[in-house]
Amino acid sequence: MTSQKTNSPDPATTTQETKTSEASGWLRLWRSQEENIRLVAIALVMALIIRIFVAEPRYIPSDSMIPTLHTGDRLVVEKVSYWFHPAETGDIVVFEPPAQLQSMGYHKNQVFIKRVIGQPGDTVSVKNGRVYLNGRSLSEDYIAEPPAYQLNSVQVPAESYFVMGDNRNDSNDSHVWGFLPQQNIIGRAVFRFFPLDRMGFISN
């Protein structure tokens, strides 16, 4: 009586076939999703470019701009317009803290938001509850209350700005630490997207 030998699969061959099958599966998955992955990558790059050069979201961390802006408001800050012209009186600007503020303990990555009052060459003073620009009293229906301090006339140097918070008596602004260098300005606040009941464009 003779015995018949049964051929068993070679373990090495089976492992290799499994690996080949898995690789083929991943390749098919990649090919089926290649276009979607490419679109996601392009979208991420575009979002990064827009955030760096065009616009970015910011939130209000303090009460210094009440009643115009409130703590927790979410804003869109656009960066394009200042490529073509300098900041103007009345603009609400977001900026990196200048050296004066950093010396007071503020981190260089912390951002501030204030209203431009004086441009390069302007003179600014505060007396008797009024802000004076180039000797003329400003009409400011956007402030929380008249300033309760005095400021002797100062002239804004070149490539700098005098900025103030609309909540004049609770604002760490140019009347405390001096002038804002133009290079520190990130952009202009243009639109509030949260809270929803106050959504809308920001009047400068």
Short mmCIF file of N, CA and C in Angstrom, two decimals, residues 51-149:
data_model
loop_
_atom_site.label_atom_id
_atom_site.label_comp_id
_atom_site.label_asym_id
_atom_site.label_seq_id
_atom_site.Cartn_x
_atom_site.Cartn_y
_atom_site.Cartn_z
N ARG A 51 -5.17 83.24 5.12
CA ARG A 51 -4.97 83.68 6.51
C ARG A 51 -3.73 84.56 6.64
N ILE A 52 -2.68 84.23 5.92
CA ILE A 52 -1.43 84.98 6.05
C ILE A 52 -1.52 86.33 5.34
N PHE A 53 -2.12 86.34 4.14
CA PHE A 53 -2.03 87.54 3.29
C PHE A 53 -3.34 88.30 3.10
N VAL A 54 -4.49 87.67 3.30
CA VAL A 54 -5.75 88.31 2.93
C VAL A 54 -6.62 88.66 4.15
N ALA A 55 -7.00 87.67 4.93
CA ALA A 55 -7.90 87.91 6.07
C ALA A 55 -7.76 86.77 7.07
N GLU A 56 -8.12 87.06 8.31
CA GLU A 56 -8.08 86.04 9.34
C GLU A 56 -9.10 86.36 10.43
N PRO A 57 -9.56 85.34 11.14
CA PRO A 57 -10.51 85.58 12.24
C PRO A 57 -9.77 85.98 13.51
N ARG A 58 -10.39 86.85 14.28
CA ARG A 58 -9.84 87.26 15.59
C ARG A 58 -11.00 87.42 16.56
N TYR A 59 -10.68 87.38 17.85
CA TYR A 59 -11.71 87.63 18.85
C TYR A 59 -11.28 88.77 19.76
N ILE A 60 -12.25 89.43 20.36
CA ILE A 60 -11.99 90.57 21.24
C ILE A 60 -11.74 90.06 22.66
N PRO A 61 -10.54 90.31 23.22
CA PRO A 61 -10.21 89.75 24.53
C PRO A 61 -10.56 90.64 25.72
N SER A 62 -10.99 91.89 25.48
CA SER A 62 -11.21 92.81 26.60
C SER A 62 -12.36 93.75 26.30
N ASP A 63 -12.64 94.65 27.28
CA ASP A 63 -13.73 95.63 27.14
C ASP A 63 -13.25 96.96 26.60
N SER A 64 -12.03 97.05 26.09
CA SER A 64 -11.46 98.35 25.73
C SER A 64 -12.14 99.02 24.55
N MET A 65 -12.92 98.26 23.75
CA MET A 65 -13.58 98.85 22.59
C MET A 65 -15.09 98.96 22.75
N ILE A 66 -15.60 98.73 23.97
CA ILE A 66 -17.03 98.96 24.24
C ILE A 66 -17.35 100.44 24.01
N PRO A 67 -18.46 100.79 23.39
CA PRO A 67 -19.60 99.95 23.02
C PRO A 67 -19.54 99.38 21.60
N THR A 68 -18.49 99.75 20.83
CA THR A 68 -18.42 99.29 19.45
C THR A 68 -18.24 97.78 19.36
N LEU A 69 -17.32 97.26 20.17
CA LEU A 69 -17.03 95.83 20.20
C LEU A 69 -17.04 95.35 21.63
N HIS A 70 -17.49 94.11 21.83
CA HIS A 70 -17.60 93.55 23.17
C HIS A 70 -16.65 92.37 23.35
N THR A 71 -16.32 92.08 24.58
CA THR A 71 -15.48 90.92 24.87
C THR A 71 -16.11 89.65 24.29
N GLY A 72 -15.31 88.88 23.56
CA GLY A 72 -15.80 87.64 22.97
C GLY A 72 -16.31 87.78 21.55
N ASP A 73 -16.45 89.02 21.06
CA ASP A 73 -16.86 89.19 19.66
C ASP A 73 -15.83 88.54 18.74
N ARG A 74 -16.33 87.91 17.68
CA ARG A 74 -15.45 87.31 16.67
C ARG A 74 -15.48 88.17 15.42
N LEU A 75 -14.29 88.50 14.92
CA LEU A 75 -14.18 89.43 13.80
C LEU A 75 -13.38 88.84 12.64
N VAL A 76 -13.63 89.40 11.46
CA VAL A 76 -12.78 89.14 10.31
C VAL A 76 -11.88 90.36 10.15
N VAL A 77 -10.58 90.11 10.11
CA VAL A 77 -9.58 91.18 9.95
C VAL A 77 -9.00 91.06 8.55
N GLU A 78 -9.22 92.10 7.73
CA GLU A 78 -8.68 92.04 6.36
C GLU A 78 -7.31 92.73 6.32
N LYS A 79 -6.43 92.19 5.46
CA LYS A 79 -5.04 92.66 5.42
C LYS A 79 -4.65 93.29 4.09
N VAL A 80 -5.58 93.31 3.14
CA VAL A 80 -5.22 93.71 1.78
C VAL A 80 -5.17 95.22 1.60
N SER A 81 -6.14 95.94 2.16
CA SER A 81 -6.27 97.38 1.85
C SER A 81 -5.03 98.17 2.22
N TYR A 82 -4.34 97.76 3.30
CA TYR A 82 -3.16 98.53 3.72
C TYR A 82 -1.94 98.26 2.85
N TRP A 83 -2.06 97.37 1.87
CA TRP A 83 -1.01 97.25 0.87
C TRP A 83 -1.04 98.45 -0.07
N PHE A 84 -2.23 99.08 -0.20
CA PHE A 84 -2.42 100.13 -1.19
C PHE A 84 -2.50 101.53 -0.58
N HIS A 85 -2.87 101.61 0.69
CA HIS A 85 -2.93 102.92 1.33
C HIS A 85 -2.73 102.74 2.83
N PRO A 86 -2.27 103.76 3.52
CA PRO A 86 -2.04 103.65 4.96
C PRO A 86 -3.34 103.65 5.74
N ALA A 87 -3.25 103.27 7.01
CA ALA A 87 -4.43 103.31 7.89
C ALA A 87 -4.94 104.73 7.98
N GLU A 88 -6.27 104.86 8.10
CA GLU A 88 -6.89 106.18 8.13
C GLU A 88 -7.52 106.44 9.49
N THR A 89 -7.71 107.71 9.81
CA THR A 89 -8.37 108.08 11.06
C THR A 89 -9.76 107.45 11.12
N GLY A 90 -10.04 106.78 12.22
CA GLY A 90 -11.32 106.10 12.38
C GLY A 90 -11.24 104.60 12.15
N ASP A 91 -10.22 104.14 11.44
CA ASP A 91 -10.06 102.69 11.23
C ASP A 91 -9.88 101.97 12.55
N ILE A 92 -10.49 100.80 12.67
CA ILE A 92 -10.27 99.94 13.83
C ILE A 92 -9.25 98.90 13.43
N VAL A 93 -8.06 98.97 14.03
CA VAL A 93 -6.94 98.14 13.60
C VAL A 93 -6.56 97.11 14.66
N VAL A 94 -6.12 95.97 14.16
CA VAL A 94 -5.58 94.91 15.02
C VAL A 94 -4.07 94.94 14.84
N PHE A 95 -3.33 94.86 15.94
CA PHE A 95 -1.88 95.01 15.83
C PHE A 95 -1.14 94.19 16.88
N GLU A 96 0.11 93.90 16.55
CA GLU A 96 1.01 93.25 17.50
C GLU A 96 1.52 94.31 18.48
N PRO A 97 1.72 93.95 19.74
CA PRO A 97 2.15 94.96 20.71
C PRO A 97 3.54 95.51 20.39
N PRO A 98 3.68 96.83 20.38
CA PRO A 98 5.01 97.41 20.16
C PRO A 98 5.91 97.17 21.37
N ALA A 99 7.15 97.61 21.25
CA ALA A 99 8.15 97.36 22.29
C ALA A 99 7.71 97.91 23.64
N GLN A 100 7.00 99.06 23.62
CA GLN A 100 6.56 99.66 24.88
C GLN A 100 5.64 98.71 25.65
N LEU A 101 4.72 98.07 24.93
CA LEU A 101 3.80 97.15 25.59
C LEU A 101 4.50 95.87 26.02
N GLN A 102 5.44 95.41 25.20
CA GLN A 102 6.18 94.21 25.57
C GLN A 102 6.99 94.44 26.84
N SER A 103 7.49 95.67 27.01
CA SER A 103 8.25 95.98 28.23
C SER A 103 7.34 96.02 29.46
N MET A 104 6.00 96.13 29.22
CA MET A 104 5.03 96.13 30.32
C MET A 104 4.56 94.72 30.65
N GLY A 105 5.12 93.72 29.93
CA GLY A 105 4.81 92.32 30.24
C GLY A 105 3.92 91.62 29.24
N TYR A 106 3.49 92.31 28.18
CA TYR A 106 2.65 91.68 27.17
C TYR A 106 3.51 90.87 26.20
N HIS A 107 3.01 89.67 25.83
CA HIS A 107 3.75 88.80 24.93
C HIS A 107 3.68 89.35 23.51
N LYS A 108 4.74 89.16 22.75
CA LYS A 108 4.80 89.70 21.38
C LYS A 108 3.74 89.09 20.45
N ASN A 109 3.25 87.90 20.79
CA ASN A 109 2.21 87.26 19.97
C ASN A 109 0.80 87.65 20.38
N GLN A 110 0.68 88.42 21.46
CA GLN A 110 -0.63 88.89 21.91
C GLN A 110 -1.06 90.07 21.04
N VAL A 111 -2.31 90.06 20.59
CA VAL A 111 -2.74 91.15 19.70
C VAL A 111 -3.67 92.12 20.42
N PHE A 112 -3.67 93.37 19.94
CA PHE A 112 -4.51 94.43 20.48
C PHE A 112 -5.42 94.94 19.37
N ILE A 113 -6.50 95.60 19.77
CA ILE A 113 -7.39 96.23 18.79
C ILE A 113 -7.79 97.61 19.32
N LYS A 114 -7.58 98.62 18.50
CA LYS A 114 -7.89 100.01 18.88
C LYS A 114 -8.34 100.78 17.64
N ARG A 115 -8.78 102.01 17.87
CA ARG A 115 -9.20 102.88 16.78
C ARG A 115 -8.09 103.90 16.49
N VAL A 116 -7.81 104.11 15.21
CA VAL A 116 -6.82 105.11 14.81
C VAL A 116 -7.41 106.50 15.01
N ILE A 117 -6.68 107.33 15.77
CA ILE A 117 -7.10 108.70 16.01
C ILE A 117 -6.19 109.67 15.26
N GLY A 118 -4.89 109.44 15.32
CA GLY A 118 -3.94 110.33 14.66
C GLY A 118 -3.03 109.60 13.70
N GLN A 119 -2.81 110.21 12.53
CA GLN A 119 -1.90 109.68 11.53
C GLN A 119 -0.55 110.40 11.63
N PRO A 120 0.45 109.92 10.88
CA PRO A 120 1.76 110.59 10.93
C PRO A 120 1.66 112.09 10.65
N GLY A 121 2.27 112.88 11.52
CA GLY A 121 2.25 114.33 11.37
C GLY A 121 1.13 115.02 12.11
N ASP A 122 0.08 114.29 12.51
CA ASP A 122 -1.03 114.88 13.26
C ASP A 122 -0.62 115.22 14.69
N THR A 123 -1.33 116.17 15.28
CA THR A 123 -1.18 116.44 16.71
C THR A 123 -2.45 116.00 17.43
N VAL A 124 -2.28 115.38 18.58
CA VAL A 124 -3.40 114.86 19.36
C VAL A 124 -3.28 115.37 20.80
N SER A 125 -4.41 115.77 21.38
CA SER A 125 -4.44 116.16 22.78
C SER A 125 -5.79 115.77 23.37
N VAL A 126 -5.83 115.69 24.70
CA VAL A 126 -7.08 115.39 25.41
C VAL A 126 -7.22 116.39 26.55
N LYS A 127 -8.35 117.08 26.57
CA LYS A 127 -8.59 118.02 27.66
C LYS A 127 -10.09 118.24 27.82
N ASN A 128 -10.49 118.39 29.06
CA ASN A 128 -11.89 118.66 29.40
C ASN A 128 -12.85 117.65 28.79
N GLY A 129 -12.44 116.38 28.79
CA GLY A 129 -13.30 115.31 28.29
C GLY A 129 -13.44 115.24 26.79
N ARG A 130 -12.56 115.92 26.05
CA ARG A 130 -12.63 115.92 24.59
C ARG A 130 -11.27 115.54 24.01
N VAL A 131 -11.31 114.86 22.85
CA VAL A 131 -10.09 114.54 22.11
C VAL A 131 -9.96 115.56 20.98
N TYR A 132 -8.77 116.13 20.86
CA TYR A 132 -8.51 117.14 19.84
C TYR A 132 -7.51 116.60 18.83
N LEU A 133 -7.87 116.72 17.56
CA LEU A 133 -6.99 116.31 16.46
C LEU A 133 -6.64 117.55 15.65
N ASN A 134 -5.35 117.87 15.65
CA ASN A 134 -4.87 119.08 14.95
C ASN A 134 -5.64 120.32 15.41
N GLY A 135 -5.91 120.38 16.72
CA GLY A 135 -6.54 121.55 17.32
C GLY A 135 -8.05 121.57 17.24
N ARG A 136 -8.66 120.59 16.57
CA ARG A 136 -10.11 120.58 16.44
C ARG A 136 -10.71 119.43 17.25
N SER A 137 -11.77 119.73 17.99
CA SER A 137 -12.42 118.72 18.82
C SER A 137 -13.12 117.69 17.93
N LEU A 138 -12.90 116.41 18.24
CA LEU A 138 -13.54 115.34 17.48
C LEU A 138 -14.96 115.09 17.97
N SER A 139 -15.86 114.82 17.05
CA SER A 139 -17.21 114.41 17.39
C SER A 139 -17.21 112.89 17.46
N GLU A 140 -17.39 112.33 18.65
CA GLU A 140 -17.21 110.89 18.84
C GLU A 140 -18.45 110.28 19.49
N ASP A 141 -19.42 109.92 18.69
CA ASP A 141 -20.63 109.32 19.22
C ASP A 141 -20.46 107.81 19.46
N TYR A 142 -19.27 107.29 19.20
CA TYR A 142 -19.01 105.86 19.34
C TYR A 142 -18.33 105.49 20.66
N ILE A 143 -17.98 106.45 21.49
CA ILE A 143 -17.25 106.13 22.72
C ILE A 143 -18.21 105.82 23.86
N ALA A 144 -17.68 105.10 24.86
CA ALA A 144 -18.50 104.73 26.02
C ALA A 144 -18.78 105.94 26.91
N GLU A 145 -17.76 106.77 27.11
CA GLU A 145 -17.89 107.97 27.94
C GLU A 145 -16.71 108.88 27.66
N PRO A 146 -16.80 110.15 27.95
CA PRO A 146 -15.69 111.07 27.71
C PRO A 146 -14.46 110.67 28.52
N PRO A 147 -13.27 110.89 28.00
CA PRO A 147 -12.06 110.57 28.75
C PRO A 147 -11.94 111.41 30.00
N ALA A 148 -11.57 110.74 31.10
CA ALA A 148 -11.46 111.43 32.39
C ALA A 148 -10.01 111.78 32.70
N TYR A 149 -9.21 111.98 31.67
CA TYR A 149 -7.80 112.31 31.86
C TYR A 149 -7.41 113.42 30.90
#
